[in-house]
Amino acid sequence: MSLIVMKFGGSSVGDAERMKRVAKRIVERKREGHSCVIVVSAMGDTTDELIDLSNQINDGALPAAREMDMLLTTGEQVSVALLSMAIHNLGEQAVSFTGWQSGIYTEAVHGKARITDIQPERVLNAIEQGNVVIVAGFQGMTQEGEITTLGRGGSDTTAVALAAAIKADLCEIYTDVDGVYSTDPRIVKVARKLNEISYDEMLELANLGAAVLHPRAVEYAKNYNVTLVVRSSFTYNEGTNVKEEAVMEQGIVVRGIAYDKNVARVSILGVPEKPGQLAKVFLALADVQIDVDIIVQSGVINGSADFSFTTNLNDREKALDVLERIRGEIGFREVTSEVNLVKVSIVGAGMVSTPGVAATMFKVISDLGISISLVSTSEIKMSCVIDAAPLQDVIRALHSAYGLDTTEQAFVGGPQDRR
């Protein structure tokens, strides 16, 4: 007998029939002799519908962050109660808990809080009493008793963090696909499902736009060595194991291709060349919780330089406001921004020792007549920011170029660019 955490996303519990199907699957695991803790997201499009309601109430103005958290956490509470009822209806004991009833504590940041501690005694006691324990994902509570949310995808984080806290033998993330694919199978029909992938590769893919797992969930899994499996709630197919070291397929250098359409480029022009200027800019952005990704600075000409960075598209206006407020302190000439961009990334642990990976990416994109705005690299990933319009053509071409199509030969290297 083992202790299993099973997480079901919104599409898996999108209506009453799907909820019953999930309950049946949970009961099957329970009757196999396992103890089960279930983490559930809000049903279907519930979160989006709640956001739309708040927009109507606020006439487009930004709502209070605290009240927004109070509103959005109701979606998961509906899910856990209904799923508990469905399990009762199948003859098994179940009890539903909110995030705060489960002992999930977070920092005092509304909208995208991080978990600081989990005190799972109530969950463990309910397991000992023979219950299937159903926990609302995406939410927690501050030490002062304020309700918080973990941001989009936060139910993944809840599941993995809870699995670490209760020392679960396995954490299964159930979604609407049957594993992690080499790229979005909606774009590339011959994308390959990966039997396993390393924590580091999965973390890069998640950070770069692959929506199958939330980055913070992968961080928790890596830091606490949680056995993690991604699989479908609609089939019984074997999923993808996310683990410390994944077995490399022969000749496969690039493991996956991700994309992020939620990208804006911000450029600051004419920044006086003196120490501390960049620190002032990025400290000001950090103070208002704006994450910055790729940063590129030009050479110094006539005592000043230009530099650009990418940020979340939803943070563009806030970033521009912050920069305008500090313009006098820094003394730059102007700030501009660009939208309708996409960040396309390749990821693979084999990239570090294989020449030609970067050259191949540049050639594929240039052969399609597309200019590259920004480039970022690390040992196991490379990202290019390009115009958003030809995204699908770029993904398909890269997927073929690196031998990831299920009908293609593997990529074995290219020009000696020392990537």
Short mmCIF file of C-alpha atoms in Angstrom, two decimals:
data_model
loop_
_atom_site.label_atom_id
_atom_site.label_comp_id
_atom_site.label_asym_id
_atom_site.label_seq_id
_atom_site.Cartn_x
_atom_site.Cartn_y
_atom_site.Cartn_z
CA MET A 1 0.00 0.00 0.00
CA SER A 2 1.28 3.47 -0.88
CA LEU A 3 0.35 7.09 -0.26
CA ILE A 4 -0.54 8.83 -3.52
CA VAL A 5 -1.30 12.47 -4.31
CA MET A 6 -3.47 12.82 -7.42
CA LYS A 7 -4.07 16.25 -8.95
CA PHE A 8 -6.91 16.88 -11.42
CA GLY A 9 -7.07 20.04 -13.50
CA GLY A 10 -10.09 22.08 -14.48
CA SER A 11 -10.71 20.26 -17.76
CA SER A 12 -10.71 16.92 -15.93
CA VAL A 13 -13.59 18.04 -13.66
CA GLY A 14 -15.24 20.38 -16.13
CA ASP A 15 -18.80 19.09 -15.66
CA ALA A 16 -20.80 16.61 -13.59
CA GLU A 17 -20.03 13.61 -15.83
CA ARG A 18 -16.30 14.30 -15.82
CA MET A 19 -16.45 14.76 -12.06
CA LYS A 20 -18.08 11.31 -11.72
CA ARG A 21 -15.42 9.79 -14.00
CA VAL A 22 -12.65 11.25 -11.84
CA ALA A 23 -14.38 9.97 -8.67
CA LYS A 24 -14.53 6.47 -10.20
CA ARG A 25 -10.82 6.59 -10.98
CA ILE A 26 -9.97 7.69 -7.44
CA VAL A 27 -12.12 4.95 -5.92
CA GLU A 28 -10.35 2.37 -8.10
CA ARG A 29 -6.99 3.47 -6.65
CA LYS A 30 -8.41 3.45 -3.12
CA ARG A 31 -9.72 -0.11 -3.56
CA GLU A 32 -6.32 -1.21 -4.81
CA GLY A 33 -5.20 -0.49 -1.24
CA HIS A 34 -3.66 2.97 -1.68
CA SER A 35 -4.22 5.99 0.54
CA CYS A 36 -5.25 8.89 -1.68
CA VAL A 37 -4.96 12.66 -1.31
CA ILE A 38 -6.60 14.53 -4.16
CA VAL A 39 -5.88 18.10 -5.27
CA VAL A 40 -8.47 19.70 -7.53
CA SER A 41 -8.68 22.86 -9.64
CA ALA A 42 -11.81 24.88 -10.32
CA MET A 43 -14.21 23.34 -12.82
CA GLY A 44 -13.61 24.15 -16.49
CA ASP A 45 -13.69 27.89 -17.16
CA THR A 46 -14.91 28.84 -13.68
CA THR A 47 -11.88 31.02 -12.88
CA ASP A 48 -12.24 32.95 -16.15
CA GLU A 49 -15.95 33.42 -15.50
CA LEU A 50 -15.24 34.79 -12.02
CA ILE A 51 -12.68 37.20 -13.45
CA ASP A 52 -15.24 38.37 -16.03
CA LEU A 53 -17.76 38.97 -13.24
CA SER A 54 -15.23 41.03 -11.30
CA ASN A 55 -14.54 43.10 -14.43
CA GLN A 56 -18.26 43.79 -14.80
CA ILE A 57 -18.57 44.84 -11.16
CA ASN A 58 -15.50 47.07 -11.33
CA ASP A 59 -16.32 48.58 -14.76
CA GLY A 60 -12.87 47.64 -16.01
CA ALA A 61 -11.01 49.14 -13.03
CA LEU A 62 -8.44 47.02 -11.20
CA PRO A 63 -10.19 45.22 -8.29
CA ALA A 64 -8.72 45.02 -4.80
CA ALA A 65 -6.23 42.13 -4.76
CA ARG A 66 -7.48 40.80 -1.43
CA GLU A 67 -11.09 40.63 -2.62
CA MET A 68 -10.00 39.04 -5.88
CA ASP A 69 -8.39 36.20 -3.91
CA MET A 70 -11.56 35.82 -1.85
CA LEU A 71 -13.54 35.51 -5.08
CA LEU A 72 -11.26 33.17 -7.02
CA THR A 73 -10.80 30.63 -4.21
CA THR A 74 -14.51 29.84 -4.36
CA GLY A 75 -13.98 27.97 -7.64
CA GLU A 76 -11.85 25.27 -6.04
CA GLN A 77 -14.18 25.02 -3.05
CA VAL A 78 -17.03 24.09 -5.39
CA SER A 79 -14.85 21.40 -6.99
CA VAL A 80 -13.71 19.74 -3.76
CA ALA A 81 -17.23 19.60 -2.33
CA LEU A 82 -18.74 18.09 -5.48
CA LEU A 83 -15.93 15.55 -5.87
CA SER A 84 -16.33 14.49 -2.24
CA MET A 85 -20.06 13.96 -2.86
CA ALA A 86 -19.29 11.89 -5.98
CA ILE A 87 -16.93 9.63 -4.00
CA HIS A 88 -19.51 9.22 -1.20
CA ASN A 89 -21.99 8.19 -3.89
CA LEU A 90 -19.63 5.36 -4.88
CA GLY A 91 -19.55 4.03 -1.31
CA GLU A 92 -16.21 5.39 -0.07
CA GLN A 93 -15.39 7.86 2.70
CA ALA A 94 -14.15 11.28 1.60
CA VAL A 95 -13.62 14.66 3.19
CA SER A 96 -12.96 17.98 1.45
CA PHE A 97 -10.65 20.72 2.73
CA THR A 98 -9.83 24.22 1.61
CA GLY A 99 -6.17 25.14 1.28
CA TRP A 100 -6.08 26.80 4.69
CA GLN A 101 -7.87 23.86 6.35
CA SER A 102 -5.09 21.70 4.91
CA GLY A 103 -2.43 23.78 6.68
CA ILE A 104 -1.03 25.51 3.58
CA TYR A 105 0.64 28.79 4.57
CA THR A 106 1.88 31.37 2.10
CA GLU A 107 3.64 34.69 1.97
CA ALA A 108 1.44 37.79 2.17
CA VAL A 109 1.20 38.44 -1.57
CA HIS A 110 -2.22 38.37 -3.17
CA GLY A 111 -2.58 36.85 -6.63
CA LYS A 112 0.70 34.94 -6.85
CA ALA A 113 1.78 33.96 -3.35
CA ARG A 114 4.44 31.36 -2.66
CA ILE A 115 3.98 28.55 -0.17
CA THR A 116 6.10 29.11 2.94
CA ASP A 117 5.02 26.15 5.07
CA ILE A 118 2.61 23.22 5.16
CA GLN A 119 1.31 21.82 8.44
CA PRO A 120 -0.54 18.73 7.21
CA GLU A 121 -1.68 17.21 10.51
CA ARG A 122 -5.36 17.51 9.65
CA VAL A 123 -4.78 15.85 6.27
CA LEU A 124 -2.80 13.00 7.84
CA ASN A 125 -5.43 12.46 10.53
CA ALA A 126 -8.16 12.23 7.90
CA ILE A 127 -6.11 9.66 5.95
CA GLU A 128 -5.67 7.55 9.09
CA GLN A 129 -9.45 7.55 9.51
CA GLY A 130 -9.79 5.92 6.08
CA ASN A 131 -10.85 8.98 4.11
CA VAL A 132 -9.99 10.03 0.61
CA VAL A 133 -8.80 13.57 1.35
CA ILE A 134 -9.70 16.19 -1.25
CA VAL A 135 -7.77 19.47 -1.07
CA ALA A 136 -8.57 22.69 -2.92
CA GLY A 137 -5.60 23.63 -5.08
CA PHE A 138 -4.33 27.12 -5.90
CA GLN A 139 -4.90 28.60 -2.44
CA GLY A 140 -3.49 29.06 1.04
CA MET A 141 -3.46 31.41 3.99
CA THR A 142 -0.98 33.87 5.50
CA GLN A 143 0.14 33.63 9.12
CA GLU A 144 -2.26 36.53 9.78
CA GLY A 145 -5.22 34.54 8.44
CA GLU A 146 -5.61 36.22 5.04
CA ILE A 147 -6.66 34.01 2.12
CA THR A 148 -4.24 34.00 -0.83
CA THR A 149 -3.96 32.40 -4.25
CA LEU A 150 -0.84 30.94 -5.87
CA GLY A 151 -1.36 32.24 -9.42
CA ARG A 152 -2.39 30.41 -12.55
CA GLY A 153 -1.27 26.77 -12.46
CA GLY A 154 -1.00 26.94 -8.69
CA SER A 155 -2.88 23.66 -8.18
CA ASP A 156 0.16 21.82 -9.57
CA THR A 157 2.26 23.53 -6.92
CA THR A 158 -0.25 22.63 -4.20
CA ALA A 159 -0.12 18.97 -5.21
CA VAL A 160 3.67 18.63 -5.32
CA ALA A 161 4.25 20.68 -2.16
CA LEU A 162 1.63 18.63 -0.31
CA ALA A 163 3.21 15.40 -1.59
CA ALA A 164 6.54 16.55 -0.17
CA ALA A 165 4.98 17.57 3.17
CA ILE A 166 3.17 14.25 3.74
CA LYS A 167 6.04 12.20 2.24
CA ALA A 168 3.84 10.68 -0.45
CA ASP A 169 5.22 7.79 -2.48
CA LEU A 170 3.94 9.27 -5.74
CA CYS A 171 2.44 12.48 -7.10
CA GLU A 172 0.36 12.12 -10.26
CA ILE A 173 -0.65 15.20 -12.26
CA TYR A 174 -3.73 14.37 -14.35
CA THR A 175 -4.46 16.62 -17.29
CA ASP A 176 -6.08 16.56 -20.74
CA VAL A 177 -2.96 15.13 -22.45
CA ASP A 178 -1.36 11.78 -21.69
CA GLY A 179 2.10 13.05 -20.86
CA VAL A 180 4.80 15.55 -21.78
CA TYR A 181 5.31 15.92 -25.52
CA SER A 182 8.29 17.16 -27.53
CA THR A 183 6.11 20.16 -28.44
CA ASP A 184 2.46 21.19 -28.55
CA PRO A 185 0.72 18.26 -30.33
CA ARG A 186 -2.00 20.66 -31.50
CA ILE A 187 0.63 22.30 -33.70
CA VAL A 188 2.79 19.29 -34.59
CA LYS A 189 0.69 16.17 -35.13
CA VAL A 190 3.79 13.94 -35.12
CA ALA A 191 5.12 15.25 -31.79
CA ARG A 192 6.48 12.44 -29.64
CA LYS A 193 5.43 11.67 -26.10
CA LEU A 194 8.40 11.44 -23.74
CA ASN A 195 8.53 8.42 -21.45
CA GLU A 196 10.65 10.40 -19.02
CA ILE A 197 12.25 13.80 -18.68
CA SER A 198 14.65 15.29 -16.14
CA TYR A 199 13.57 17.86 -13.55
CA ASP A 200 15.92 20.41 -15.12
CA GLU A 201 14.57 19.92 -18.64
CA MET A 202 10.98 20.00 -17.42
CA LEU A 203 11.65 23.13 -15.39
CA GLU A 204 13.06 24.91 -18.43
CA LEU A 205 10.11 23.85 -20.61
CA ALA A 206 7.62 24.96 -17.96
CA ASN A 207 9.32 28.33 -17.52
CA LEU A 208 9.44 28.81 -21.27
CA GLY A 209 5.72 28.32 -21.89
CA ALA A 210 4.95 24.58 -21.89
CA ALA A 211 1.65 24.56 -20.03
CA VAL A 212 1.63 20.92 -18.92
CA LEU A 213 3.25 21.68 -15.53
CA HIS A 214 3.67 24.82 -13.45
CA PRO A 215 7.35 25.83 -12.93
CA ARG A 216 7.04 26.09 -9.15
CA ALA A 217 5.63 22.57 -9.03
CA VAL A 218 8.70 21.26 -10.84
CA GLU A 219 10.96 23.22 -8.45
CA TYR A 220 9.29 21.57 -5.46
CA ALA A 221 9.58 18.14 -7.08
CA LYS A 222 13.30 18.66 -7.73
CA ASN A 223 14.09 20.18 -4.33
CA TYR A 224 12.24 17.48 -2.36
CA ASN A 225 12.80 14.57 -4.78
CA VAL A 226 9.08 13.99 -5.32
CA THR A 227 8.28 11.12 -7.68
CA LEU A 228 6.19 12.90 -10.31
CA VAL A 229 4.13 11.51 -13.20
CA VAL A 230 2.12 13.47 -15.79
CA ARG A 231 -0.76 11.49 -17.29
CA SER A 232 -4.23 11.84 -18.80
CA SER A 233 -7.44 11.80 -16.80
CA PHE A 234 -9.29 10.57 -19.90
CA THR A 235 -7.22 7.43 -20.64
CA TYR A 236 -5.25 4.81 -18.72
CA ASN A 237 -2.13 5.26 -20.88
CA GLU A 238 1.26 5.39 -19.21
CA GLY A 239 2.33 8.97 -18.62
CA THR A 240 5.67 10.79 -18.47
CA ASN A 241 7.96 10.34 -15.46
CA VAL A 242 9.68 13.53 -14.29
CA LYS A 243 12.84 12.56 -12.42
CA GLU A 244 16.38 13.60 -11.50
CA GLU A 245 18.09 11.94 -14.45
CA ALA A 246 16.22 10.86 -17.56
CA VAL A 247 17.47 8.21 -19.98
CA MET A 248 18.52 9.94 -23.20
CA GLU A 249 17.15 8.57 -26.44
CA GLN A 250 19.88 7.70 -28.91
CA GLY A 251 20.81 10.83 -30.85
CA ILE A 252 18.11 13.06 -29.34
CA VAL A 253 19.82 16.32 -28.36
CA VAL A 254 16.84 18.67 -28.17
CA ARG A 255 14.11 17.11 -26.01
CA GLY A 256 11.39 19.68 -26.42
CA ILE A 257 10.29 22.92 -28.06
CA ALA A 258 8.23 25.43 -26.10
CA TYR A 259 6.71 28.78 -26.93
CA ASP A 260 5.34 31.73 -24.99
CA LYS A 261 2.98 34.19 -26.67
CA ASN A 262 2.59 36.27 -23.52
CA VAL A 263 5.69 38.36 -24.23
CA ALA A 264 6.39 42.09 -24.50
CA ARG A 265 9.67 43.80 -25.25
CA VAL A 266 10.54 47.02 -23.42
CA SER A 267 13.45 49.19 -24.57
CA ILE A 268 15.10 52.00 -22.61
CA LEU A 269 17.03 54.35 -24.90
CA GLY A 270 19.82 56.74 -24.05
CA VAL A 271 20.72 55.52 -20.57
CA PRO A 272 23.73 57.48 -19.21
CA GLU A 273 26.72 55.22 -18.76
CA LYS A 274 27.49 55.22 -15.04
CA PRO A 275 27.49 52.56 -12.30
CA GLY A 276 24.21 51.50 -10.74
CA GLN A 277 21.81 52.49 -13.51
CA LEU A 278 20.62 48.97 -14.29
CA ALA A 279 20.29 48.19 -10.59
CA LYS A 280 17.93 51.16 -10.14
CA VAL A 281 15.77 50.04 -13.07
CA PHE A 282 15.38 46.44 -12.05
CA LEU A 283 14.97 47.16 -8.34
CA ALA A 284 12.08 49.48 -9.24
CA LEU A 285 10.49 46.74 -11.36
CA ALA A 286 11.04 44.12 -8.66
CA ASP A 287 9.36 46.35 -6.07
CA VAL A 288 6.07 46.01 -7.97
CA GLN A 289 6.48 42.23 -8.58
CA ILE A 290 7.38 42.48 -12.28
CA ASP A 291 9.42 39.53 -13.54
CA VAL A 292 12.01 40.27 -16.23
CA ASP A 293 13.38 37.67 -18.61
CA ILE A 294 15.86 38.32 -21.45
CA ILE A 295 18.05 41.43 -20.99
CA VAL A 296 20.23 42.82 -23.78
CA GLN A 297 22.41 45.97 -23.60
CA SER A 298 23.97 47.72 -26.58
CA GLY A 299 27.45 49.15 -26.66
CA VAL A 300 28.14 52.59 -25.21
CA ILE A 301 27.99 55.44 -27.75
CA ASN A 302 28.65 59.05 -26.75
CA GLY A 303 28.35 58.17 -23.07
CA SER A 304 25.00 56.42 -23.20
CA ALA A 305 23.59 52.98 -24.01
CA ASP A 306 20.30 51.37 -24.99
CA PHE A 307 19.00 48.18 -23.45
CA SER A 308 15.95 45.96 -23.84
CA PHE A 309 14.24 43.33 -21.76
CA THR A 310 11.23 41.06 -22.08
CA THR A 311 8.44 40.76 -19.57
CA ASN A 312 4.98 39.27 -19.27
CA LEU A 313 2.58 40.96 -21.70
CA ASN A 314 0.16 41.63 -18.83
CA ASP A 315 2.91 43.54 -16.99
CA ARG A 316 3.86 45.80 -19.93
CA GLU A 317 1.76 48.83 -18.94
CA LYS A 318 2.84 48.57 -15.31
CA ALA A 319 6.49 48.35 -16.38
CA LEU A 320 6.15 51.43 -18.59
CA ASP A 321 4.54 53.37 -15.72
CA VAL A 322 7.38 52.42 -13.35
CA LEU A 323 10.03 53.46 -15.87
CA GLU A 324 8.36 56.81 -16.52
CA ARG A 325 8.35 57.49 -12.77
CA ILE A 326 12.11 56.96 -12.50
CA ARG A 327 13.02 58.68 -15.79
CA GLY A 328 14.23 61.81 -13.97
CA GLU A 329 16.39 59.83 -11.56
CA ILE A 330 18.05 57.78 -14.31
CA GLY A 331 18.06 60.37 -17.08
CA PHE A 332 17.32 58.15 -20.07
CA ARG A 333 15.99 59.64 -23.31
CA GLU A 334 12.84 57.54 -23.88
CA VAL A 335 11.21 54.18 -23.29
CA THR A 336 9.42 52.16 -25.98
CA SER A 337 7.67 48.80 -26.09
CA GLU A 338 6.75 46.15 -28.63
CA VAL A 339 4.00 43.53 -28.63
CA ASN A 340 2.83 40.80 -31.06
CA LEU A 341 5.95 38.84 -30.23
CA VAL A 342 6.56 35.23 -29.25
CA LYS A 343 9.45 33.50 -27.49
CA VAL A 344 10.37 30.17 -29.09
CA SER A 345 12.72 27.92 -27.10
CA ILE A 346 14.52 24.62 -27.48
CA VAL A 347 15.46 22.53 -24.44
CA GLY A 348 17.69 19.50 -23.99
CA ALA A 349 20.36 18.26 -21.61
CA GLY A 350 22.41 17.08 -24.60
CA MET A 351 22.77 20.57 -26.03
CA VAL A 352 25.77 21.48 -23.91
CA SER A 353 28.01 18.86 -25.56
CA THR A 354 26.64 18.94 -29.12
CA PRO A 355 27.90 21.49 -31.67
CA GLY A 356 25.55 23.06 -34.19
CA VAL A 357 22.43 23.37 -32.06
CA ALA A 358 22.34 27.18 -32.07
CA ALA A 359 23.37 27.44 -35.73
CA THR A 360 20.55 25.09 -36.71
CA MET A 361 17.96 27.19 -34.85
CA PHE A 362 19.20 30.41 -36.45
CA LYS A 363 19.19 28.86 -39.93
CA VAL A 364 15.69 27.40 -39.60
CA ILE A 365 14.28 30.76 -38.54
CA SER A 366 16.19 32.75 -41.20
CA ASP A 367 15.17 30.30 -43.96
CA LEU A 368 11.55 31.23 -43.15
CA GLY A 369 12.41 34.89 -43.70
CA ILE A 370 12.00 35.81 -40.02
CA SER A 371 14.16 38.24 -38.04
CA ILE A 372 15.25 37.48 -34.48
CA SER A 373 14.80 40.31 -31.96
CA LEU A 374 16.47 38.85 -28.87
CA VAL A 375 18.40 35.68 -27.98
CA SER A 376 18.98 34.01 -24.62
CA THR A 377 20.96 30.84 -23.88
CA SER A 378 21.88 28.55 -21.02
CA GLU A 379 23.52 25.13 -20.87
CA ILE A 380 20.29 23.28 -21.69
CA LYS A 381 18.08 25.85 -23.44
CA MET A 382 18.06 28.52 -26.12
CA SER A 383 15.33 31.09 -26.74
CA CYS A 384 14.64 33.46 -29.64
CA VAL A 385 12.11 36.29 -29.57
CA ILE A 386 10.46 36.70 -32.98
CA ASP A 387 7.32 38.08 -34.59
CA ALA A 388 4.27 36.11 -33.45
CA ALA A 389 2.60 35.66 -36.85
CA PRO A 390 4.67 32.72 -38.21
CA LEU A 391 4.81 30.82 -34.89
CA GLN A 392 3.34 27.52 -36.09
CA ASP A 393 5.62 27.38 -39.16
CA VAL A 394 8.65 27.97 -36.93
CA ILE A 395 7.63 25.26 -34.43
CA ARG A 396 7.06 22.68 -37.17
CA ALA A 397 10.34 23.52 -38.92
CA LEU A 398 12.38 23.34 -35.71
CA HIS A 399 10.70 20.10 -34.68
CA SER A 400 11.75 18.49 -37.96
CA ALA A 401 15.23 20.03 -37.98
CA TYR A 402 16.07 18.49 -34.60
CA GLY A 403 14.74 15.05 -35.54
CA LEU A 404 11.81 15.14 -33.13
CA ASP A 405 9.11 14.14 -35.61
CA THR A 406 8.16 10.51 -34.99
CA THR A 407 9.04 9.82 -38.65
CA GLU A 408 12.37 11.68 -38.69
CA GLN A 409 16.00 10.76 -38.11
CA ALA A 410 17.54 12.20 -34.96
CA PHE A 411 19.60 15.42 -35.03
CA VAL A 412 23.29 14.58 -34.68
CA GLY A 413 24.91 18.01 -34.82
CA GLY A 414 25.64 20.73 -37.31
CA PRO A 415 28.15 23.54 -37.89
CA GLN A 416 30.78 23.87 -35.18
CA ASP A 417 29.27 26.76 -33.17
CA ARG A 418 30.39 25.29 -29.80
CA ARG A 419 26.91 25.22 -28.30
#
